[in-house]
Amino acid sequence: MILGIGTDLANIDRIERTLARFGDRFRNRVFTDIEQAKAERRADVAGTYAKRWAAKEACSKALGTGLRMGIAWKDMAVSNLRTGQPVMEVTGWAADRLAEMTPSGHRAIIHVTLTDDHPWAQAFVVIEALPE
């Protein structure tokens, strides 16, 4: 069963300007160490950050809260499987919210897909509950 769906579109140029203006202050507020390491290794640093920004926005929407009610940017983190497939991990308040919205006898899975076509980065998140 689908518990939540969220999508977001981010402007890569806007993220690039934000990185130039605020640097580590922005990176450290929004992105985990793993997300930062991944982005800084990529040729398109701003595009990588923009996709992860969009994924966090999309995840917060799928959780039914948006970025309010105590959810923090770093409570949602994008990493990649060995195959390159992105995965969303939640901690803190986001994990609490996910547990609250998951029916008894089910486990939640967060599906995430990312794409970009300069100057746009997009993310789509679906939260699914599967019977245990």
Short mmCIF file of C-alpha atoms in Angstrom, two decimals:
data_model
loop_
_atom_site.label_atom_id
_atom_site.label_comp_id
_atom_site.label_asym_id
_atom_site.label_seq_id
_atom_site.Cartn_x
_atom_site.Cartn_y
_atom_site.Cartn_z
CA MET A 1 0.00 0.00 0.00
CA ILE A 2 1.19 3.52 -0.76
CA LEU A 3 1.61 5.67 2.35
CA GLY A 4 2.90 8.82 0.73
CA ILE A 5 4.12 10.39 -2.49
CA GLY A 6 6.27 13.48 -2.90
CA THR A 7 8.08 15.26 -5.70
CA ASP A 8 10.27 18.32 -5.98
CA LEU A 9 12.00 20.31 -8.69
CA ALA A 10 15.17 22.24 -7.81
CA ASN A 11 17.07 24.77 -9.88
CA ILE A 12 20.73 23.71 -10.11
CA ASP A 13 21.91 27.29 -10.74
CA ARG A 14 20.13 28.44 -7.55
CA ILE A 15 21.83 25.71 -5.54
CA GLU A 16 25.18 26.65 -7.12
CA ARG A 17 24.68 30.31 -6.09
CA THR A 18 23.72 29.21 -2.56
CA LEU A 19 26.86 27.07 -2.33
CA ALA A 20 29.00 30.00 -3.50
CA ARG A 21 27.38 32.40 -1.05
CA PHE A 22 27.07 30.24 2.07
CA GLY A 23 29.55 27.38 1.45
CA ASP A 24 30.05 25.05 4.40
CA ARG A 25 27.32 26.77 6.41
CA PHE A 26 24.75 25.61 3.83
CA ARG A 27 26.37 22.20 3.25
CA ASN A 28 26.61 21.38 6.95
CA ARG A 29 23.06 22.51 7.70
CA VAL A 30 21.39 20.50 4.94
CA PHE A 31 23.60 17.57 3.94
CA THR A 32 25.14 14.67 5.84
CA ASP A 33 28.87 13.95 5.65
CA ILE A 34 28.18 11.07 3.25
CA GLU A 35 26.08 13.27 0.96
CA GLN A 36 28.77 15.95 0.97
CA ALA A 37 31.54 13.46 0.17
CA LYS A 38 29.51 12.08 -2.75
CA ALA A 39 28.78 15.54 -4.15
CA GLU A 40 32.34 16.80 -3.82
CA ARG A 41 33.65 13.79 -5.79
CA ARG A 42 31.33 14.47 -8.72
CA ALA A 43 32.07 16.60 -11.78
CA ASP A 44 28.68 18.32 -11.36
CA VAL A 45 28.89 19.27 -7.69
CA ALA A 46 25.93 21.67 -7.74
CA GLY A 47 23.77 19.20 -9.71
CA THR A 48 24.48 16.46 -7.19
CA TYR A 49 23.55 18.72 -4.28
CA ALA A 50 20.43 19.92 -6.13
CA LYS A 51 19.19 16.35 -6.66
CA ARG A 52 19.68 15.58 -2.97
CA TRP A 53 17.96 18.84 -2.00
CA ALA A 54 15.00 17.86 -4.18
CA ALA A 55 14.97 14.36 -2.66
CA LYS A 56 14.78 15.75 0.88
CA GLU A 57 11.92 18.09 -0.12
CA ALA A 58 10.11 15.21 -1.86
CA CYS A 59 10.61 12.91 1.13
CA SER A 60 9.24 15.50 3.55
CA LYS A 61 6.16 15.82 1.34
CA ALA A 62 5.74 12.03 1.18
CA LEU A 63 5.93 11.98 4.98
CA GLY A 64 2.99 14.38 4.93
CA THR A 65 4.73 17.21 6.74
CA GLY A 66 6.83 19.26 4.38
CA LEU A 67 9.80 20.79 6.18
CA ARG A 68 8.00 21.63 9.40
CA MET A 69 6.83 19.93 12.59
CA GLY A 70 10.37 19.21 13.80
CA ILE A 71 11.78 17.50 10.72
CA ALA A 72 15.38 18.43 9.99
CA TRP A 73 17.19 18.40 6.65
CA LYS A 74 19.70 15.84 7.93
CA ASP A 75 16.88 13.56 9.16
CA MET A 76 16.61 12.53 5.49
CA ALA A 77 19.73 11.34 3.68
CA VAL A 78 20.35 10.03 0.18
CA SER A 79 23.00 7.39 -0.38
CA ASN A 80 23.54 4.93 -3.21
CA LEU A 81 23.60 1.17 -3.48
CA ARG A 82 26.59 -0.41 -5.24
CA THR A 83 24.47 -0.44 -8.39
CA GLY A 84 24.14 3.34 -8.19
CA GLN A 85 20.46 3.22 -7.23
CA PRO A 86 19.65 6.04 -4.80
CA VAL A 87 18.13 5.15 -1.45
CA MET A 88 16.62 7.39 1.21
CA GLU A 89 17.41 6.79 4.85
CA VAL A 90 15.52 8.56 7.61
CA THR A 91 16.55 9.23 11.20
CA GLY A 92 15.34 11.41 14.05
CA TRP A 93 11.93 12.95 13.69
CA ALA A 94 11.54 11.73 10.10
CA ALA A 95 12.01 8.13 11.28
CA ASP A 96 9.48 8.73 14.07
CA ARG A 97 6.98 10.12 11.56
CA LEU A 98 7.56 7.15 9.24
CA ALA A 99 6.95 4.71 12.09
CA GLU A 100 3.79 6.60 13.07
CA MET A 101 2.32 6.41 9.57
CA THR A 102 3.24 2.74 8.98
CA PRO A 103 0.36 0.38 9.80
CA SER A 104 0.89 -2.34 12.37
CA GLY A 105 2.20 -5.56 10.81
CA HIS A 106 3.86 -3.69 7.95
CA ARG A 107 7.31 -2.35 7.17
CA ALA A 108 7.91 0.84 5.24
CA ILE A 109 10.13 1.14 2.20
CA ILE A 110 11.11 4.51 0.75
CA HIS A 111 11.59 4.50 -3.01
CA VAL A 112 13.46 7.46 -4.52
CA THR A 113 14.42 8.38 -8.04
CA LEU A 114 16.56 11.35 -9.09
CA THR A 115 17.10 13.01 -12.44
CA ASP A 116 18.54 16.20 -13.82
CA ASP A 117 18.61 18.15 -17.05
CA HIS A 118 20.43 21.41 -16.47
CA PRO A 119 19.24 23.70 -15.00
CA TRP A 120 16.72 21.40 -13.31
CA ALA A 121 17.07 18.57 -10.81
CA GLN A 122 14.06 16.49 -9.85
CA ALA A 123 13.27 13.87 -7.24
CA PHE A 124 10.28 11.61 -6.76
CA VAL A 125 9.66 9.69 -3.53
CA VAL A 126 7.11 6.96 -2.83
CA ILE A 127 6.68 5.47 0.62
CA GLU A 128 5.26 1.96 0.49
CA ALA A 129 4.09 -0.32 3.30
CA LEU A 130 4.62 -4.03 2.82
CA PRO A 131 3.14 -6.77 5.03
CA GLU A 132 5.70 -8.42 7.28
#
